[in-house]
Coordinates of N, CA and C and ligand atoms in Angstrom, one line a residue:
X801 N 78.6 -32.4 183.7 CA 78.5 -33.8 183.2 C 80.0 -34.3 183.0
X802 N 80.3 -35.7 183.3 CA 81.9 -36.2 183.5 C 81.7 -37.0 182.4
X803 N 82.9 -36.7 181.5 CA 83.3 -37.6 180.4 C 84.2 -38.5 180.9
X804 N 84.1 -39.6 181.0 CA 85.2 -40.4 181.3 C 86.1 -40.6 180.0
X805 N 87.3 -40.7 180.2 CA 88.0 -41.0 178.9 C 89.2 -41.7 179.6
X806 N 89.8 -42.8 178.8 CA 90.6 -44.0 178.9 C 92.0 -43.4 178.6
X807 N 93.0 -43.4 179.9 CA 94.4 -42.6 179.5 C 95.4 -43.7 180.7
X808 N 96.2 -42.9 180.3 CA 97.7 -43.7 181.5 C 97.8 -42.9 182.7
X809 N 98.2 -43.1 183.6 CA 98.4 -43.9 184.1 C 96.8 -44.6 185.0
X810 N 95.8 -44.1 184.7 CA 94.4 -44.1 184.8 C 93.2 -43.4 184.0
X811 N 91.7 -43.7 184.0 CA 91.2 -43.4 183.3 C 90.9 -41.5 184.2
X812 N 90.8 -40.4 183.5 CA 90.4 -39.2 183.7 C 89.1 -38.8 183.2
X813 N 88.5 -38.2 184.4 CA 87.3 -37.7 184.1 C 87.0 -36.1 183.6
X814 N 86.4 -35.8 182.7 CA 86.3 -34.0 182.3 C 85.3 -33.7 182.0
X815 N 84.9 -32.4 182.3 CA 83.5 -32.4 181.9 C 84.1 -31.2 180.8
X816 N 83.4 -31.8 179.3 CA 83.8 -31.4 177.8 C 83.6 -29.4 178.4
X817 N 82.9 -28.9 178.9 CA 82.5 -27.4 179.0 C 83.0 -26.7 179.6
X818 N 84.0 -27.7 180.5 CA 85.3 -27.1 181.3 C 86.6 -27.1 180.8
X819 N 86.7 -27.8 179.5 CA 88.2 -28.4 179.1 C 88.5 -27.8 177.7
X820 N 89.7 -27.4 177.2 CA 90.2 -26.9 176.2 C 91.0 -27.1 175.8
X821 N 91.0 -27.5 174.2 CA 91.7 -28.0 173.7 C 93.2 -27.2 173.3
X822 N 94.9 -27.7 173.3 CA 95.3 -26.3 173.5 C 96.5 -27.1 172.3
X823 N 96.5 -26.2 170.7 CA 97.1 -26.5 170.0 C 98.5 -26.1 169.8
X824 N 99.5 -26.8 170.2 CA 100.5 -25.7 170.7 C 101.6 -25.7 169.5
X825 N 101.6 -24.8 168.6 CA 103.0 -24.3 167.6 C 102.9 -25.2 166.3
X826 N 101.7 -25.2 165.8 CA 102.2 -26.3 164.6 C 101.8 -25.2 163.9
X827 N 103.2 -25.2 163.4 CA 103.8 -23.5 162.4 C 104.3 -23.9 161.4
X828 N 104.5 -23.7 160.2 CA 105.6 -23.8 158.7 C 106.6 -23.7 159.6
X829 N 107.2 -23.2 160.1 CA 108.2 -22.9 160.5 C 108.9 -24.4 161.5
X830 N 108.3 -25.0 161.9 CA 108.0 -26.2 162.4 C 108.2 -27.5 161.8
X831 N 106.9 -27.3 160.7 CA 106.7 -28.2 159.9 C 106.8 -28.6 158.8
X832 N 107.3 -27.4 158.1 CA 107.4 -27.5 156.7 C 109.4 -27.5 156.5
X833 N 109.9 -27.6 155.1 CA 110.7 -27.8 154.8 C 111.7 -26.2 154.6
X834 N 112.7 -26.2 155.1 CA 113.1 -24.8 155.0 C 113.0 -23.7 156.4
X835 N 112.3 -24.2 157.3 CA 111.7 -23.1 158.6 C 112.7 -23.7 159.7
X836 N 112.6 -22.9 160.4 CA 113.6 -22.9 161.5 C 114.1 -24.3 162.0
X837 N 112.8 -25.4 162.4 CA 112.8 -26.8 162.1 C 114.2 -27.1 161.8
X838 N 113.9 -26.8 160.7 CA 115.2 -27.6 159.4 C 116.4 -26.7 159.5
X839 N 116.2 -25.7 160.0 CA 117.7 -25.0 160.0 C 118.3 -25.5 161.6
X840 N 117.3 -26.3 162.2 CA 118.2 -26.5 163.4 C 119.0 -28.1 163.2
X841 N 118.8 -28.6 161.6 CA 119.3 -29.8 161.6 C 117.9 -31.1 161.3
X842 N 116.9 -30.7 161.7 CA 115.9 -31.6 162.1 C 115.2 -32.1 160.7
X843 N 114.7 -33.1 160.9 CA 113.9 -34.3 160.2 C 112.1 -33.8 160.0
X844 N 112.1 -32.0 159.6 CA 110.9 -31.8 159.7 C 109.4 -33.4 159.8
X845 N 110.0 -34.1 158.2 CA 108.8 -35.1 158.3 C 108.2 -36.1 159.5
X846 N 109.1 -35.7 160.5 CA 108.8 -36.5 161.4 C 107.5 -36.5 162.8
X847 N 107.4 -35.0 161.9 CA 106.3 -33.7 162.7 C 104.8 -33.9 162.0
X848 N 105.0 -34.4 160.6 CA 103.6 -34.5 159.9 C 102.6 -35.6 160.6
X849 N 103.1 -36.6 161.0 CA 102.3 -37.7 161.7 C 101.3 -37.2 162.7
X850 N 101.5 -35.7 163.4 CA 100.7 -35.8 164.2 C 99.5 -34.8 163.5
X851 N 99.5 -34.3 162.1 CA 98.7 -33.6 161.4 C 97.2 -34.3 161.6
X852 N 97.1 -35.3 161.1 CA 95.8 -35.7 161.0 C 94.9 -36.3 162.3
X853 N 95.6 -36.9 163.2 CA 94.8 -36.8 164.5 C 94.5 -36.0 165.3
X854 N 95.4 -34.6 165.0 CA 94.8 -33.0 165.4 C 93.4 -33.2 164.8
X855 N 93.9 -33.0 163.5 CA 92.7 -32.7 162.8 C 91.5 -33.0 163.5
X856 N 91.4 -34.6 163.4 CA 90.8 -35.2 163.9 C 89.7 -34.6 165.1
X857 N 90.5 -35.0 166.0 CA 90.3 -34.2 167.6 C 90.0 -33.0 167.1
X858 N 89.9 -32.1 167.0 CA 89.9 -30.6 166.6 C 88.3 -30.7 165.6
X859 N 87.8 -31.7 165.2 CA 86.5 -31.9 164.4 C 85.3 -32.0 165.8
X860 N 86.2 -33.1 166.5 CA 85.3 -33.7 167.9 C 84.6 -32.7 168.6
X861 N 85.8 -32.0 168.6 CA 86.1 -30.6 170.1 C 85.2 -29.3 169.7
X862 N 85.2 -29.3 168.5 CA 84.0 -28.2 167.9 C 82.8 -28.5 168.3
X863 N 82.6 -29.6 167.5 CA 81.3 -30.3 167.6 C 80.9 -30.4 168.7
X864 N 81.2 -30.7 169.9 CA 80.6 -30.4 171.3 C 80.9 -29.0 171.7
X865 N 81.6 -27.6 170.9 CA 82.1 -26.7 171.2 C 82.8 -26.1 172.5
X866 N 83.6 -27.1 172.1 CA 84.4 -27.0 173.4 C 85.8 -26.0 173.0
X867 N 86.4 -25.3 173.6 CA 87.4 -24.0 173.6 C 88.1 -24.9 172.7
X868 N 88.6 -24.4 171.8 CA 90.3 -24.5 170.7 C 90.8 -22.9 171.1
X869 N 92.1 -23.6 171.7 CA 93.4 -22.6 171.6 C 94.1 -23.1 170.7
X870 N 95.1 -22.4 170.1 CA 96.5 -22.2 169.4 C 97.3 -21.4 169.8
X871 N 98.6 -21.5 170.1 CA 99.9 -21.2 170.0 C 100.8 -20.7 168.7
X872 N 101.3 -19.6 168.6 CA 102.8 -19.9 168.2 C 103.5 -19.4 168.8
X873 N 104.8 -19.9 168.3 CA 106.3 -19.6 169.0 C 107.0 -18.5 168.2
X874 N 107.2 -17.0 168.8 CA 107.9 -16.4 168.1 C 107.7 -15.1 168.4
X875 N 108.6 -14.1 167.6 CA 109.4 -12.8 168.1 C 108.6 -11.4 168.0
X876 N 109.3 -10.0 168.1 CA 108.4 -9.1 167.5 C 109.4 -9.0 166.2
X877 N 109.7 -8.7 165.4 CA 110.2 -8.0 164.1 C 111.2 -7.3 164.9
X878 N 111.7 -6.6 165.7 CA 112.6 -5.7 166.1 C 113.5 -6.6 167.0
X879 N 113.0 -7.9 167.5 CA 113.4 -9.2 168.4 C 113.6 -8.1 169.9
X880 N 112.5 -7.1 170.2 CA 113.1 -6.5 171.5 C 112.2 -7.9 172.3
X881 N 111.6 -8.7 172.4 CA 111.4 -9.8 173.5 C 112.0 -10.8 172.7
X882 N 112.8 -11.2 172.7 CA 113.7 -12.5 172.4 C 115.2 -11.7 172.8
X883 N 115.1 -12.8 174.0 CA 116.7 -12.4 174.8 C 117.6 -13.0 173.9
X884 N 118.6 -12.6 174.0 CA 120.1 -12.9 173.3 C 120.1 -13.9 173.4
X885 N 120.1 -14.5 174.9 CA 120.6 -16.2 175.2 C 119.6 -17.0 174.1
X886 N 118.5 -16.3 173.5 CA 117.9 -17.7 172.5 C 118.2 -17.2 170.9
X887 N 118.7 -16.0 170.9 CA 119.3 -15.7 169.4 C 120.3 -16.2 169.2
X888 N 121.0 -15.8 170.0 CA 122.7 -16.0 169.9 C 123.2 -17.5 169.9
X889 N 122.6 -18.4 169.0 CA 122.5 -20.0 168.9 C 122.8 -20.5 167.5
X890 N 124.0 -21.0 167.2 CA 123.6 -21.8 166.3 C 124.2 -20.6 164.9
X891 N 124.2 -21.3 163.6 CA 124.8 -20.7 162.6 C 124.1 -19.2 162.2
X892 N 124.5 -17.9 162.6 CA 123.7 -17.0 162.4 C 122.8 -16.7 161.1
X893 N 122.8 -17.3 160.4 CA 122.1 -17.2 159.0 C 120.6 -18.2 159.2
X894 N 120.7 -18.8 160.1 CA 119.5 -20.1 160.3 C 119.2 -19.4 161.9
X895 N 119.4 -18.5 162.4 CA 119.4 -17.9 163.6 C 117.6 -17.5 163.5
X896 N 117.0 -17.0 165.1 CA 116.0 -16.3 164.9 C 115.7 -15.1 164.2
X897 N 115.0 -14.2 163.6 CA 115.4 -13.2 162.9 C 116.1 -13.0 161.2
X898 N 116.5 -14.3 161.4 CA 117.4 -14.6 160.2 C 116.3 -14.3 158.6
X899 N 116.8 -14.1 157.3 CA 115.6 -14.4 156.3 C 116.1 -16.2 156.1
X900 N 115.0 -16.6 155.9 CA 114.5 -17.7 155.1 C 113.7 -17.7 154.2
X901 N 113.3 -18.8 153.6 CA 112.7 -19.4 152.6 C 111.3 -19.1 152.4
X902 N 110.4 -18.8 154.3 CA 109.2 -18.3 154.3 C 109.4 -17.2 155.2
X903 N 110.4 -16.2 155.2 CA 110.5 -15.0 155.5 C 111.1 -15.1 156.7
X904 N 111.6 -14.0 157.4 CA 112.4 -14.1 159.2 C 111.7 -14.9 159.9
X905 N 112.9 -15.9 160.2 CA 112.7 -17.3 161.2 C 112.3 -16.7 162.3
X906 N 110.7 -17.5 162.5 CA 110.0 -17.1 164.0 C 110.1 -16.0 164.3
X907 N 109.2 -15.0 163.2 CA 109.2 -13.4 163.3 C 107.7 -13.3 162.9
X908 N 107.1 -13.0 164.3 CA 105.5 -12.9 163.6 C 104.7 -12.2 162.4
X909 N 104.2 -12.5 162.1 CA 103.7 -11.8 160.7 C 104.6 -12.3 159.3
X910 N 105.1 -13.3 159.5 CA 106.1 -13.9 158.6 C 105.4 -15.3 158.2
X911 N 105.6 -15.6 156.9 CA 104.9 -16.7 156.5 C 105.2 -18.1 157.4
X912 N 106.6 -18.2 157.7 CA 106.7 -19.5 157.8 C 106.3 -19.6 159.7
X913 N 106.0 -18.4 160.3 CA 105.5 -17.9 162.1 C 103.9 -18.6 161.4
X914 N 103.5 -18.9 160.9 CA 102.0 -19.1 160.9 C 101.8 -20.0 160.9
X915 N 100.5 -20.6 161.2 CA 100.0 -22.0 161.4 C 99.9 -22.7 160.1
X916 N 100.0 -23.9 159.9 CA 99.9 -24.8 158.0 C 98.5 -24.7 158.4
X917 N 98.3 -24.6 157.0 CA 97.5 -24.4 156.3 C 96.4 -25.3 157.1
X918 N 96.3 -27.2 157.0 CA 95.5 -28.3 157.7 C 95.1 -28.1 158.7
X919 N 95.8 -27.1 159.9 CA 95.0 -27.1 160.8 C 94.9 -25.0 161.5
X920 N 95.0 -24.4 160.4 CA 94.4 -23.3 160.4 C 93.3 -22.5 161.7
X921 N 93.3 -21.7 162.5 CA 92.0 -22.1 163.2 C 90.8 -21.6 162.7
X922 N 90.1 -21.7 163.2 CA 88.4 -21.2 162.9 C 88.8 -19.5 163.5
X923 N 87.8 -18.7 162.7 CA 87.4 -17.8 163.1 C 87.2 -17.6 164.8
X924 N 87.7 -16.8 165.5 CA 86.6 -16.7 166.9 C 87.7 -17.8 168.1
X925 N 88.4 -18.5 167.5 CA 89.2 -19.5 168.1 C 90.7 -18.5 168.9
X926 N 90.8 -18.2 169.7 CA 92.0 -17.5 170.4 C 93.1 -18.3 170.0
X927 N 94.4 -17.2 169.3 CA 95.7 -17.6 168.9 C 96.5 -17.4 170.0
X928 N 97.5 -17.6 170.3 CA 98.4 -16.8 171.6 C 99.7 -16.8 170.7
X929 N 100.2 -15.6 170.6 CA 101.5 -15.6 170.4 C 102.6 -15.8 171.5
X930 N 103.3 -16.7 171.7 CA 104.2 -16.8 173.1 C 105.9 -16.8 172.6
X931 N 106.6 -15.6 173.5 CA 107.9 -15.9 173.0 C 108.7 -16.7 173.5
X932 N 108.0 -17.5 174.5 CA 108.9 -18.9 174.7 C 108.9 -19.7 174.8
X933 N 108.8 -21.3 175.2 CA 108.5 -22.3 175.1 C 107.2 -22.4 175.6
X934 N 107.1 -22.2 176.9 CA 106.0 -22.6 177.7 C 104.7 -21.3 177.2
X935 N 103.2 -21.7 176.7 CA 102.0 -21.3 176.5 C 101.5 -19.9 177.7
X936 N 102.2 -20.5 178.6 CA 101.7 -19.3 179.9 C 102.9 -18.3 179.8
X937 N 103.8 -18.3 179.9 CA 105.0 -17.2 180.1 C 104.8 -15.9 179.2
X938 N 104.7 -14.9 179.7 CA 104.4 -13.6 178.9 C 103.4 -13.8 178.0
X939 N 102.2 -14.8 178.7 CA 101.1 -14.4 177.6 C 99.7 -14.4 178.2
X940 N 98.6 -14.1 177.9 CA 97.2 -14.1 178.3 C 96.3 -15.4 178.5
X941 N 97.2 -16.5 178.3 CA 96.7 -17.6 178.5 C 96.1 -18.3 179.6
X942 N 96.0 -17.8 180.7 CA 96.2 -18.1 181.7 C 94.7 -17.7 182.4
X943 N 94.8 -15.7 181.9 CA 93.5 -14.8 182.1 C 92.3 -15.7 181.2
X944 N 92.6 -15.9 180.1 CA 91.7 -17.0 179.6 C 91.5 -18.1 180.0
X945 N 91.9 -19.0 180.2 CA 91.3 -20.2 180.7 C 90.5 -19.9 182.0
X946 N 91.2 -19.0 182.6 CA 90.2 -18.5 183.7 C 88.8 -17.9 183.9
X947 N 88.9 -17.0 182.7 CA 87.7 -16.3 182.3 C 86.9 -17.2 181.8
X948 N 87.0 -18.4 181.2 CA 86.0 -19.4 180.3 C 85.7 -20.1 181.5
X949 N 86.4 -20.7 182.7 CA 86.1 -21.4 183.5 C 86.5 -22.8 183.4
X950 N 88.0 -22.9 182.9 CA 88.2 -24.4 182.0 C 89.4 -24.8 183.3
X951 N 89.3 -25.9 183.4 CA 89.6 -26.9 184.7 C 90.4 -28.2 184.2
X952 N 90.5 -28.3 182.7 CA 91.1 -29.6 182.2 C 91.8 -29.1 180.9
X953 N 92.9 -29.7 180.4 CA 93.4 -29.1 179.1 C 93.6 -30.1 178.3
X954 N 93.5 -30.2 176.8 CA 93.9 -31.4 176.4 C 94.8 -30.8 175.6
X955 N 96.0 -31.3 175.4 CA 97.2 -30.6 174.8 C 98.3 -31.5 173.7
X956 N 98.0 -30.8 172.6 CA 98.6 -31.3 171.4 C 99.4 -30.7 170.8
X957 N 100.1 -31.3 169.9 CA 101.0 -30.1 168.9 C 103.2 -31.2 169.2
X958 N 103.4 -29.4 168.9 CA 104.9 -29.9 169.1 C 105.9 -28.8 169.5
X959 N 107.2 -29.6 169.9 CA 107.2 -30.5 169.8 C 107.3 -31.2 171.0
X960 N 107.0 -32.7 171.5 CA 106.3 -33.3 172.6 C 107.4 -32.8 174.1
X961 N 108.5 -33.2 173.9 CA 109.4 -32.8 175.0 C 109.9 -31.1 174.9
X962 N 109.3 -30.2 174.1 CA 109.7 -29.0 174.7 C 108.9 -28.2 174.8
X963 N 107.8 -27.5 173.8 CA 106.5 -27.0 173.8 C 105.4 -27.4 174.5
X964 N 105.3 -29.0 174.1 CA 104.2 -29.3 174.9 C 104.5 -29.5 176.2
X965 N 106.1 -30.0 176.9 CA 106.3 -30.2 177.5 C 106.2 -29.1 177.9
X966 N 106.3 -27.8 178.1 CA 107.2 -26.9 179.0 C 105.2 -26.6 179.6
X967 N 104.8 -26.2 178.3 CA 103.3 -26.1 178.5 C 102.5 -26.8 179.4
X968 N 102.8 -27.9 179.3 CA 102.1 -29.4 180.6 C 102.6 -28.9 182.1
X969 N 103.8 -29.0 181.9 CA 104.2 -28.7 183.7 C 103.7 -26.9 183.8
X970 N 103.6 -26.1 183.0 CA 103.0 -24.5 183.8 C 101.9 -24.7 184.1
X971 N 100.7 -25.8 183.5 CA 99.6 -25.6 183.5 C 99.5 -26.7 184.6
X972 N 100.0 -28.0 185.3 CA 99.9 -28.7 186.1 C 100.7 -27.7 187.5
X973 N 101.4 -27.1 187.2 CA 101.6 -26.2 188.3 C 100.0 -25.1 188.8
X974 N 99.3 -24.4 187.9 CA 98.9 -24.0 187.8 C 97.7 -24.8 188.4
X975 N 97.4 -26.0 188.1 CA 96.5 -26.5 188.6 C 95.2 -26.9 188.1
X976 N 95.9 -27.4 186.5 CA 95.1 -27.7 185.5 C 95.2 -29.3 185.1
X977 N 94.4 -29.9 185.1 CA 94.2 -31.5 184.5 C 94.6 -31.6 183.0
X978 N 95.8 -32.1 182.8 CA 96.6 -31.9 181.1 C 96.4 -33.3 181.1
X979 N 96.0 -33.8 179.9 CA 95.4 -35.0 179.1 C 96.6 -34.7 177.5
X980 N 97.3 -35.4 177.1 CA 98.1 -35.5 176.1 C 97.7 -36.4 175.3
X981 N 97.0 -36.6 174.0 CA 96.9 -36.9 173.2 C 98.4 -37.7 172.6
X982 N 98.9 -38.9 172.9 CA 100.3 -39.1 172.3 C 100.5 -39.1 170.7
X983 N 99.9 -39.5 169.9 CA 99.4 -39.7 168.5 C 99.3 -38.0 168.1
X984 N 98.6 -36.9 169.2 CA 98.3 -35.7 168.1 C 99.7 -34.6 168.8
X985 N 100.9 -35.2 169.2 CA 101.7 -34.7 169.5 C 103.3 -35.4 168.6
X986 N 104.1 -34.7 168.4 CA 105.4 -35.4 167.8 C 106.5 -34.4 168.2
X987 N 107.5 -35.4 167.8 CA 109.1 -34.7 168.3 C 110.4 -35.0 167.0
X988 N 111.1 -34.2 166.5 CA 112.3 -34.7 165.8 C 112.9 -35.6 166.1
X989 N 112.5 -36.2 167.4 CA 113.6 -37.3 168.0 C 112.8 -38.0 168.6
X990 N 112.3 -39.1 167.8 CA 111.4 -40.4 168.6 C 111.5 -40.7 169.6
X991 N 112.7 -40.8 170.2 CA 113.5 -41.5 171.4 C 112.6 -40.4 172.4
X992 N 112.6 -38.9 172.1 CA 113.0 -37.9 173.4 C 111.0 -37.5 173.1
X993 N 109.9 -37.8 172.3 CA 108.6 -38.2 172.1 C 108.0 -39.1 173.1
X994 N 109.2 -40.1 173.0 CA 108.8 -41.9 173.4 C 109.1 -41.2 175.6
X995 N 109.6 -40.6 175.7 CA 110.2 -40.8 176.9 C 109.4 -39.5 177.9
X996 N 109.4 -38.5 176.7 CA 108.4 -37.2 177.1 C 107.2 -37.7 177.5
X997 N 106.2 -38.7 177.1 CA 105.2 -39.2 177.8 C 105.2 -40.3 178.6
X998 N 106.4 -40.6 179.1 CA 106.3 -41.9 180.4 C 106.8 -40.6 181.0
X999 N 107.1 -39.3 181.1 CA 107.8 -38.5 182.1 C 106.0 -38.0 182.7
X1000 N 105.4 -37.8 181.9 CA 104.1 -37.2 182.0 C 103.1 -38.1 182.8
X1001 N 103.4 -39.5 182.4 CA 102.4 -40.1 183.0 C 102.8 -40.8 184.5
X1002 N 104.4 -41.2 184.4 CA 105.1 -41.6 185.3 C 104.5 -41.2 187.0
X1003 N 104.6 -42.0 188.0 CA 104.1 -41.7 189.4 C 103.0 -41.0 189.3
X1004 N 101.4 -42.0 189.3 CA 100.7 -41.4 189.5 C 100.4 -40.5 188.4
X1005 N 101.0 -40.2 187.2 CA 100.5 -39.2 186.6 C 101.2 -37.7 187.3
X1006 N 102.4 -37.6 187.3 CA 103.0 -36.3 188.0 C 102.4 -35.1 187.4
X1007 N 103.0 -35.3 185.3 CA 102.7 -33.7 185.3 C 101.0 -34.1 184.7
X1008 N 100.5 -35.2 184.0 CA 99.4 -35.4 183.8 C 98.6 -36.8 183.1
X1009 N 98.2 -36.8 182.2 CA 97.5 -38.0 181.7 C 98.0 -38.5 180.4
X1010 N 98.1 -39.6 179.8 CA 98.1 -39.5 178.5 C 97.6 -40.6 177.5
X1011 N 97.0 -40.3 176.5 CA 95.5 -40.7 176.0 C 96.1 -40.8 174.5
X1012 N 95.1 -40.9 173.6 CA 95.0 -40.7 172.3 C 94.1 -40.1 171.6
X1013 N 94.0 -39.5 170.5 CA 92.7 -39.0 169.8 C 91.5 -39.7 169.6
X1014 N 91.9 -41.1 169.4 CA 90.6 -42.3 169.3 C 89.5 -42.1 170.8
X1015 N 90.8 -42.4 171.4 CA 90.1 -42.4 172.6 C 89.5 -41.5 173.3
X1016 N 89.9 -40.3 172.8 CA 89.0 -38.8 173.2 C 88.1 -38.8 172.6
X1017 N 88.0 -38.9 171.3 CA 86.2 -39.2 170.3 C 85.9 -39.7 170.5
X1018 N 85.6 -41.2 171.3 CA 84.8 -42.2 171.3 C 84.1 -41.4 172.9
X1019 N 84.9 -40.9 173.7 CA 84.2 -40.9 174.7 C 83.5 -39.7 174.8
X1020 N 84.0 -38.5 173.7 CA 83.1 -37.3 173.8 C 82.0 -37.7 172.7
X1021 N 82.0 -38.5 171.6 CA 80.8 -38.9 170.9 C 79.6 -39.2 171.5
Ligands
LIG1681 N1 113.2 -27.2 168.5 C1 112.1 -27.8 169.1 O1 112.1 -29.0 169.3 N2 111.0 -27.0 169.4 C2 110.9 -25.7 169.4 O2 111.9 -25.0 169.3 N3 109.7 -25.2 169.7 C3 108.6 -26.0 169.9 O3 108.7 -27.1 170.4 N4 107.4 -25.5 169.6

């Protein structure tokens, strides 16, 4: 059955049993005050706006049970997969690995490597840990979506021009229908948010579609 739903640069059709929702990195570490976020300089609060339209969306997406993925971004404890070129950045005390406030910055099993609390996943819901930007690179993401049989992705989180971005083009490479939620995605830099989705929708929709949360409930309701 085709859900039509209302996006840019046209309306996209999905059928809810094929499509999965793909939560990408909303970590303390991210989001909260003190986490890597903020040691790179950044305006964490500028990341909370897209808290509640996840939510949101993520109530919808159950309810017709349709796949929820989540992401995070981050290391083993020993950093043997995190190459130097992404350590070796930046004041080494706010570095990857580093201690902070919610334990080693983007070191899994570390408080601030975890998802906040608001959008926590359900039991049974697949996490992917990925060590680098993009959702597919060194991770099982990929065997999954395939195994479920899912043909459309709807992709949220942050932040919009690098995570979600890097995520959008592997999976439109790939050969997947990416629908962006603009409202359930954000960026430290409004400008580089604002520009990340005319890149997405730009010609035809190059790397994909882009929508809002409203607009996804109303049409999966
Ligand atoms: N720094 C920044 O904008 N983003 C990241 O490092 N990771 C994600 O986007 N998840």
């Amino acid at each position: 059955m085709v859900t039509m739903i209302e996006a840019e640069p046209e309306a996209i059709g999905i059928n809810p049993e094929r499509t999965a929702v793909i939560v990408i990195d909303m970590q303390r570490d991210f989001l909260e005050p003190g986490g890597f976020g903020e040691s790179l300089g950044n305006d964490v609060s500028l990341l909370g706006a897209a808290v509640a339209p996840i939510k949101a969306l993520l109530g919808g997406a159950r309810e017709k049970r349709m796949l929820v993925i989540h992401t995070r971004e981050g290391h083993r404890p020993d950093l043997t997969d995190a190459p130097k070129a992404k350590v070796e950045r930046g004041d080494p005390s706010t570095r990857i690995g580093a201690s902070g406030p919610m334990g080693r910055i983007l070191i899994r099993g570390e408080a601030g490597h975890d998802i906040i609390p608001d959008l926590y996943p359900l039991a049974g819901e697949p996490v992917i840990d990925k060590p680098g930007k993009g959702a597919f690179y060194a991770t099982d993401l990929y065997s999954i979506l395939l195994h479920k049989g899912i043909e459309s992705l709807i992709v949220c989180g942050v932040t919009t021009e690098v995570c979600v971005h890097t995520t959008v083009r592997e999976a439109n490479d790939r050969g997947f229908r990416c629908i962006v939620p603009a409202d359930c995605c954000a960026s430290y830099f409004p400008e580089f948010h604002e520009m990340g989705l005319r890149m997405i929708k730009a010609q035809g929709g190059i790397f994909g579609w882009v929508s809002d949360s409203k607009k996804i409930l109303s049409a999966l309701a």
